[in-house]
mmCIF file of C-alpha atoms in Angstrom:
data_model
loop_
_atom_site.group_PDB
_atom_site.id
_atom_site.type_symbol
_atom_site.label_atom_id
_atom_site.label_comp_id
_atom_site.label_asym_id
_atom_site.label_seq_id
_atom_site.Cartn_x
_atom_site.Cartn_y
_atom_site.Cartn_z
ATOM 1 C CA MET A 1 -56.817 -31.925 91.099
ATOM 2 C CA THR A 2 -53.467 -31.374 92.660
ATOM 3 C CA MET A 3 -50.125 -31.251 91.043
ATOM 4 C CA SER A 4 -47.552 -33.940 91.859
ATOM 5 C CA SER A 5 -44.168 -32.636 92.878
ATOM 6 C CA ALA A 6 -42.635 -34.569 89.865
ATOM 7 C CA GLN A 7 -44.470 -32.592 87.273
ATOM 8 C CA PRO A 8 -42.785 -29.696 85.426
ATOM 9 C CA GLN A 9 -43.546 -26.169 86.844
ATOM 10 C CA THR A 10 -45.672 -24.289 84.611
ATOM 11 C CA GLY A 11 -44.206 -21.010 85.502
ATOM 12 C CA PHE A 12 -40.652 -19.748 86.514
ATOM 13 C CA SER A 13 -39.059 -16.966 88.432
ATOM 14 C CA LEU A 14 -36.702 -14.985 86.265
ATOM 15 C CA GLY A 15 -33.189 -14.998 87.662
ATOM 16 C CA GLU A 16 -33.868 -18.227 89.618
ATOM 17 C CA THR A 17 -33.790 -21.876 88.831
ATOM 18 C CA VAL A 18 -36.290 -23.462 86.344
ATOM 19 C CA GLY A 19 -37.100 -27.111 85.968
ATOM 20 C CA THR A 20 -38.940 -29.965 87.592
ATOM 21 C CA THR A 21 -39.300 -29.691 91.274
ATOM 22 C CA ASN A 22 -37.459 -32.918 91.655
ATOM 23 C CA GLY A 23 -34.505 -32.363 89.013
ATOM 24 C CA PRO A 24 -31.954 -29.777 88.256
ATOM 25 C CA GLY A 25 -33.059 -26.227 87.302
ATOM 26 C CA LEU A 26 -31.634 -23.843 84.960
ATOM 27 C CA VAL A 27 -30.652 -20.189 85.689
ATOM 28 C CA LEU A 28 -31.707 -17.531 83.494
ATOM 29 C CA ARG A 29 -30.016 -14.346 82.763
ATOM 30 C CA SER A 30 -30.890 -11.468 80.601
ATOM 31 C CA ILE A 31 -29.003 -9.016 78.271
ATOM 32 C CA ASP A 32 -29.785 -5.877 76.568
ATOM 33 C CA GLU A 33 -28.286 -6.474 73.098
ATOM 34 C CA GLU A 34 -28.720 -2.854 71.924
ATOM 35 C CA ARG A 35 -26.949 -1.447 75.008
ATOM 36 C CA LEU A 36 -24.311 -4.238 74.707
ATOM 37 C CA PHE A 37 -23.468 -3.074 71.230
ATOM 38 C CA ARG A 38 -23.768 0.632 71.701
ATOM 39 C CA GLU A 39 -21.551 0.885 74.831
ATOM 40 C CA SER A 40 -18.911 -1.650 73.830
ATOM 41 C CA GLN A 41 -15.738 -0.191 72.540
ATOM 42 C CA PHE A 42 -16.539 -2.121 69.245
ATOM 43 C CA GLY A 43 -20.057 -0.346 69.108
ATOM 44 C CA GLN A 44 -18.742 2.998 69.873
ATOM 45 C CA ARG A 45 -16.005 2.676 66.979
ATOM 46 C CA VAL A 46 -18.756 1.734 64.512
ATOM 47 C CA LEU A 47 -21.196 4.469 65.882
ATOM 48 C CA GLY A 48 -18.369 6.995 65.774
ATOM 49 C CA ALA A 49 -17.473 5.970 61.974
ATOM 50 C CA ILE A 50 -21.145 6.300 61.055
ATOM 51 C CA ASP A 51 -21.408 9.857 62.914
ATOM 52 C CA ALA A 52 -18.349 11.169 61.015
ATOM 53 C CA ALA A 53 -19.422 9.953 57.819
ATOM 54 C CA SER A 54 -22.844 11.474 58.415
ATOM 55 C CA ARG A 55 -21.355 14.767 59.309
ATOM 56 C CA ALA A 56 -19.259 14.514 55.827
ATOM 57 C CA LEU A 57 -22.363 13.757 53.912
ATOM 58 C CA GLU A 58 -24.300 16.627 55.532
ATOM 59 C CA ASP A 59 -21.439 18.936 54.419
ATOM 60 C CA GLU A 60 -21.367 17.368 50.979
ATOM 61 C CA ASN A 61 -25.053 17.726 50.790
ATOM 62 C CA ALA A 62 -24.998 21.360 51.792
ATOM 63 C CA ALA A 63 -22.222 22.096 49.030
ATOM 64 C CA LEU A 64 -24.422 20.175 46.431
ATOM 65 C CA LEU A 65 -27.476 21.977 47.310
ATOM 66 C CA ALA A 66 -25.710 25.339 47.013
ATOM 67 C CA GLU A 67 -24.403 24.267 43.615
ATOM 68 C CA LEU A 68 -27.756 23.176 42.365
ATOM 69 C CA THR A 69 -29.449 26.428 43.757
ATOM 70 C CA ASP A 70 -26.846 28.466 41.875
ATOM 71 C CA ARG A 71 -27.462 26.521 38.745
ATOM 72 C CA GLU A 72 -31.257 26.717 39.057
ATOM 73 C CA GLU A 73 -30.955 30.587 39.557
ATOM 74 C CA GLU A 74 -28.653 30.764 36.613
ATOM 75 C CA LEU A 75 -31.330 28.807 34.433
ATOM 76 C CA THR A 76 -34.122 31.128 35.600
ATOM 77 C CA GLU A 77 -32.219 34.096 34.372
ATOM 78 C CA LEU A 78 -31.209 32.548 31.150
ATOM 79 C CA ARG A 79 -34.850 31.473 30.409
ATOM 80 C CA ASP A 80 -35.540 34.864 28.794
ATOM 81 C CA THR A 81 -32.222 35.060 26.729
ATOM 82 C CA LEU A 82 -32.412 31.287 25.342
ATOM 83 C CA ASP A 83 -34.666 29.987 22.735
ATOM 84 C CA ALA A 84 -37.288 27.458 24.034
ATOM 85 C CA GLU A 85 -35.477 24.496 22.790
ATOM 86 C CA GLU A 86 -32.104 25.336 24.112
ATOM 87 C CA PHE A 87 -33.730 26.279 27.594
ATOM 88 C CA ARG A 88 -35.617 22.909 27.619
ATOM 89 C CA ALA A 89 -32.339 20.858 26.964
ATOM 90 C CA GLN A 90 -30.411 22.748 29.616
ATOM 91 C CA ALA A 91 -33.398 22.339 32.004
ATOM 92 C CA GLU A 92 -33.577 18.581 31.254
ATOM 93 C CA ALA A 93 -29.824 18.244 31.794
ATOM 94 C CA PHE A 94 -30.280 20.033 35.158
ATOM 95 C CA ASP A 95 -32.983 17.836 36.240
ATOM 96 C CA GLN A 96 -30.980 14.716 35.387
ATOM 97 C CA ARG A 97 -28.029 15.752 37.239
ATOM 98 C CA ALA A 98 -30.200 16.691 40.270
ATOM 99 C CA GLU A 99 -31.899 13.360 40.115
ATOM 100 C CA MET A 100 -28.489 11.645 39.741
ATOM 101 C CA ILE A 101 -27.089 13.506 42.745
ATOM 102 C CA ARG A 102 -30.184 12.678 44.889
ATOM 103 C CA GLN A 103 -29.759 8.977 44.179
ATOM 104 C CA GLY A 104 -26.029 9.029 44.817
ATOM 105 C CA GLN A 105 -26.626 10.610 48.018
ATOM 106 C CA ALA A 106 -29.438 8.207 49.019
ATOM 107 C CA GLN A 107 -27.097 5.381 48.046
ATOM 108 C CA LYS A 108 -24.401 6.765 50.536
ATOM 109 C CA LEU A 109 -26.911 7.148 53.197
ATOM 110 C CA ALA A 110 -28.198 3.482 52.670
ATOM 111 C CA ARG A 111 -24.343 2.500 52.972
ATOM 112 C CA PHE A 112 -24.387 3.806 56.593
ATOM 113 C CA SER A 113 -27.177 1.159 57.477
ATOM 114 C CA GLN A 114 -25.394 -1.618 55.583
ATOM 115 C CA PHE A 115 -22.121 -0.844 57.341
ATOM 116 C CA GLU A 116 -23.878 -0.782 60.735
ATOM 117 C CA GLU A 117 -25.681 -4.033 60.079
ATOM 118 C CA SER A 118 -22.499 -5.657 58.806
ATOM 119 C CA GLU A 119 -20.521 -4.630 61.759
ATOM 120 C CA ARG A 120 -23.287 -5.837 64.163
ATOM 121 C CA ARG A 121 -23.282 -9.146 62.559
ATOM 122 C CA ARG A 122 -19.490 -9.240 63.159
ATOM 123 C CA PHE A 123 -19.721 -8.032 66.648
ATOM 124 C CA PHE A 124 -22.264 -10.653 67.750
ATOM 125 C CA ALA A 125 -20.244 -13.476 65.722
ATOM 126 C CA GLN A 126 -17.076 -12.385 67.552
ATOM 127 C CA THR A 127 -18.697 -12.062 71.113
ATOM 128 C CA GLU A 128 -20.595 -15.458 71.143
ATOM 129 C CA ASP A 129 -17.793 -17.236 73.154
ATOM 130 C CA VAL A 130 -17.540 -14.317 75.353
ATOM 131 C CA LEU A 131 -21.348 -14.365 76.137
ATOM 132 C CA ARG A 132 -20.907 -18.076 76.966
ATOM 133 C CA GLN A 133 -18.019 -17.464 79.251
ATOM 134 C CA VAL A 134 -20.024 -14.785 81.222
ATOM 135 C CA LEU A 135 -23.157 -16.780 81.472
ATOM 136 C CA GLU A 136 -20.934 -19.578 82.903
ATOM 137 C CA GLU A 137 -19.294 -17.483 85.215
ATOM 138 C CA GLN A 138 -22.492 -16.373 86.522
ATOM 139 C CA GLY A 139 -23.738 -19.852 87.010
ATOM 140 C CA ALA A 140 -26.456 -19.669 84.381
ATOM 141 C CA GLN A 141 -27.517 -21.671 81.410
ATOM 142 C CA ILE A 142 -29.908 -19.714 79.485
ATOM 143 C CA LEU A 143 -29.517 -16.148 78.176
ATOM 144 C CA ILE A 144 -32.602 -14.098 77.020
ATOM 145 C CA ALA A 145 -32.823 -10.701 75.655
ATOM 146 C CA SER A 146 -33.769 -8.225 78.286
ATOM 147 C CA GLY A 147 -36.753 -7.012 75.919
ATOM 148 C CA ALA A 148 -38.379 -10.531 76.507
ATOM 149 C CA VAL A 149 -38.376 -10.004 80.266
ATOM 150 C CA ILE A 150 -41.941 -9.162 81.661
ATOM 151 C CA VAL A 151 -40.827 -9.229 85.309
ATOM 152 C CA GLY A 152 -37.449 -9.765 86.654
ATOM 153 C CA VAL A 153 -34.801 -8.793 89.211
ATOM 154 C CA PRO A 154 -31.994 -6.432 88.290
ATOM 155 C CA GLU A 155 -29.408 -9.008 89.298
ATOM 156 C CA MET A 156 -30.478 -11.276 86.364
ATOM 157 C CA ASP A 157 -29.247 -8.517 83.878
ATOM 158 C CA MET A 158 -25.561 -9.319 82.954
ATOM 159 C CA THR A 159 -25.099 -6.669 80.350
ATOM 160 C CA ASP A 160 -22.550 -4.532 82.205
ATOM 161 C CA ALA A 161 -20.421 -7.527 83.032
ATOM 162 C CA THR A 162 -20.615 -8.698 79.304
ATOM 163 C CA ILE A 163 -19.559 -5.276 78.018
ATOM 164 C CA ALA A 164 -16.535 -5.347 80.337
ATOM 165 C CA ALA A 165 -15.631 -8.766 79.115
ATOM 166 C CA ILE A 166 -16.230 -8.014 75.364
ATOM 167 C CA ASP A 167 -14.008 -4.882 75.554
ATOM 168 C CA ALA A 168 -11.264 -6.892 77.176
ATOM 169 C CA ALA A 169 -11.655 -9.687 74.740
ATOM 170 C CA ILE A 170 -11.981 -7.945 71.411
ATOM 171 C CA GLY A 171 -11.717 -4.268 72.152
ATOM 172 C CA ASP A 172 -12.982 -2.039 69.201
ATOM 173 C CA GLY A 173 -12.911 -5.078 66.947
ATOM 174 C CA GLY A 174 -10.209 -3.602 64.788
ATOM 175 C CA ALA A 175 -10.509 -2.468 61.155
ATOM 176 C CA PRO A 176 -13.811 -3.626 59.471
ATOM 177 C CA PRO A 177 -13.551 -5.823 56.434
ATOM 178 C CA PHE A 178 -15.452 -3.196 54.537
ATOM 179 C CA PRO A 179 -14.717 0.252 55.917
ATOM 180 C CA LEU A 180 -17.332 2.911 55.627
ATOM 181 C CA THR A 181 -15.985 5.185 52.874
ATOM 182 C CA LEU A 182 -17.810 7.778 50.948
ATOM 183 C CA PRO A 183 -16.954 7.948 47.238
#
């Protein structure tokens, strides 16, 4: 059985036209979404804010650890001088404080992920028109994630051109609606 030239193709060549052999084809381009975010001015601002906040949290954690270690050593020394009930009360208060600190620090760490995810959503919402514009400038109609490409040619990737266009259009994106701050 032979295929008629009017039947749709069952495969396609990435970076080239796709469609029926008699009709108009579609041009594919790919983009590395992670690189697009990470290397854009917007992404660099976000990642820089997270890095600075991470360093501040590490410093805070070190100070809290030193404080808790000192208190633990103090309790160890007091163990022989306090009656059992008083020691137990102080030890329980210490444990509760240590757990409260752990939970608070974990919440701060989770805030980093929430901030990054929120800013990624804002980034991709703000860049949709730019993506369409670059796609059109490249004469393409379909944009796919580069991770979905099994075989392709380097020319089909438009990440570099899109980063430049996004930087020109939105820069670093300005102040986030919910800045990353540590209480």
